[in-house]
């Protein structure tokens, strides 16, 4: 039987718009055989996704996407095949969610100065899980008519240098990788091209990541161009990292990204699902 891996997506447990069940159903319909649910700083959707996966004959990889601050920039680290019951991991994620709650208040305070009232309550209406994200603020601002699209809200309000931006201090790289490894998982640098780092800076991140115990680079991502894929393949090879692939699907509102609709991994890379520490691989 042929396989189709999609190792990065979001449900209503963070800033996705589909429930874990609806997400799994859609992935199965798209032909995905192995799906990782990787919500931001939460594993709340995993149990429900796992149950749904069982009835669709799909393999559900328990995952998470951890917010990290590295050299004053935000970087995302995906954990795959984690034990969601692990205490250190859950304590780390709980502290990040508290930080999100604090940041949400700060964002609302800054938006109020721009004449936008009620943003905290408004954003919370869009958040049905334990995580409050900038995406929820963006959906609220679109509803308020402040911008035409979520993308526009980010551009004008929610990114560095804009009035609703609050930097925050997220997990340290070594801590995030440490929690994932402690929980028996594999750590992946998510959507590396999104950071727009220079080659030297990305090399530095990836070297530190590998030294902390990180294993893979998300070479194929819903947000990567063909050129990004080629460039990131070179980094994976140079740094001796395995390669991962994930759509970073957030819901049908973004039709340019679809579950399972991914370019194949370029030849010459080591797919993370063939690595010795991926569950189900023969041991030597
Ligand atoms: P947060 O983790 O709450 O700071 O929000 C980050 C999330 O916002 C990402 O995971 C994306 O889903 C979304 N996001 C970030 N930048 C943009 C953008 N320029 N346009 C649309 N969505 C974005
Ligand atoms: Mn997101
Ligand atoms: Mn991300
Ligand atoms: Mn993501």
PDB file of N, CA and C and ligand atoms in Angstrom, residues 10 15 40 65 133 135 248 250, ligand 2:
ATOM      1  N   UNK A  10      -3.021  21.832  12.064  1.00  0.00           N
ATOM      2  CA  UNK A  10      -3.637  22.447  13.250  1.00  0.00           C
ATOM      3  C   UNK A  10      -5.144  22.206  13.306  1.00  0.00           C
ATOM      4  N   UNK A  15      -4.959  27.156  16.520  1.00  0.00           N
ATOM      5  CA  UNK A  15      -5.522  28.159  15.610  1.00  0.00           C
ATOM      6  C   UNK A  15      -6.042  27.581  14.303  1.00  0.00           C
ATOM      7  N   UNK A  40      -0.297  24.381  18.195  1.00  0.00           N
ATOM      8  CA  UNK A  40       0.631  25.281  18.884  1.00  0.00           C
ATOM      9  C   UNK A  40       0.539  25.079  20.399  1.00  0.00           C
ATOM     10  N   UNK A  65       3.535  21.768  18.127  1.00  0.00           N
ATOM     11  CA  UNK A  65       4.430  22.775  17.546  1.00  0.00           C
ATOM     12  C   UNK A  65       4.734  23.790  18.651  1.00  0.00           C
ATOM     13  N   UNK A 133      -4.228  32.693  20.119  1.00  0.00           N
ATOM     14  CA  UNK A 133      -3.201  32.954  19.112  1.00  0.00           C
ATOM     15  C   UNK A 133      -3.447  34.300  18.437  1.00  0.00           C
ATOM     16  N   UNK A 135      -3.716  34.564  15.450  1.00  0.00           N
ATOM     17  CA  UNK A 135      -4.694  34.247  14.409  1.00  0.00           C
ATOM     18  C   UNK A 135      -6.116  34.567  14.881  1.00  0.00           C
ATOM     19  N   UNK A 248       1.121  22.194   7.175  1.00  0.00           N
ATOM     20  CA  UNK A 248       0.807  23.324   8.065  1.00  0.00           C
ATOM     21  C   UNK A 248      -0.616  23.816   7.789  1.00  0.00           C
ATOM     22  N   UNK A 250      -4.340  24.863   8.231  1.00  0.00           N
ATOM     23  CA  UNK A 250      -5.078  25.520   9.313  1.00  0.00           C
ATOM     24  C   UNK A 250      -6.592  25.503   9.087  1.00  0.00           C
TER      25      UNK A 250
HETATM   26 MN1  LIG B   2      -0.790  28.748  13.286  1.00  0.00          MN
END
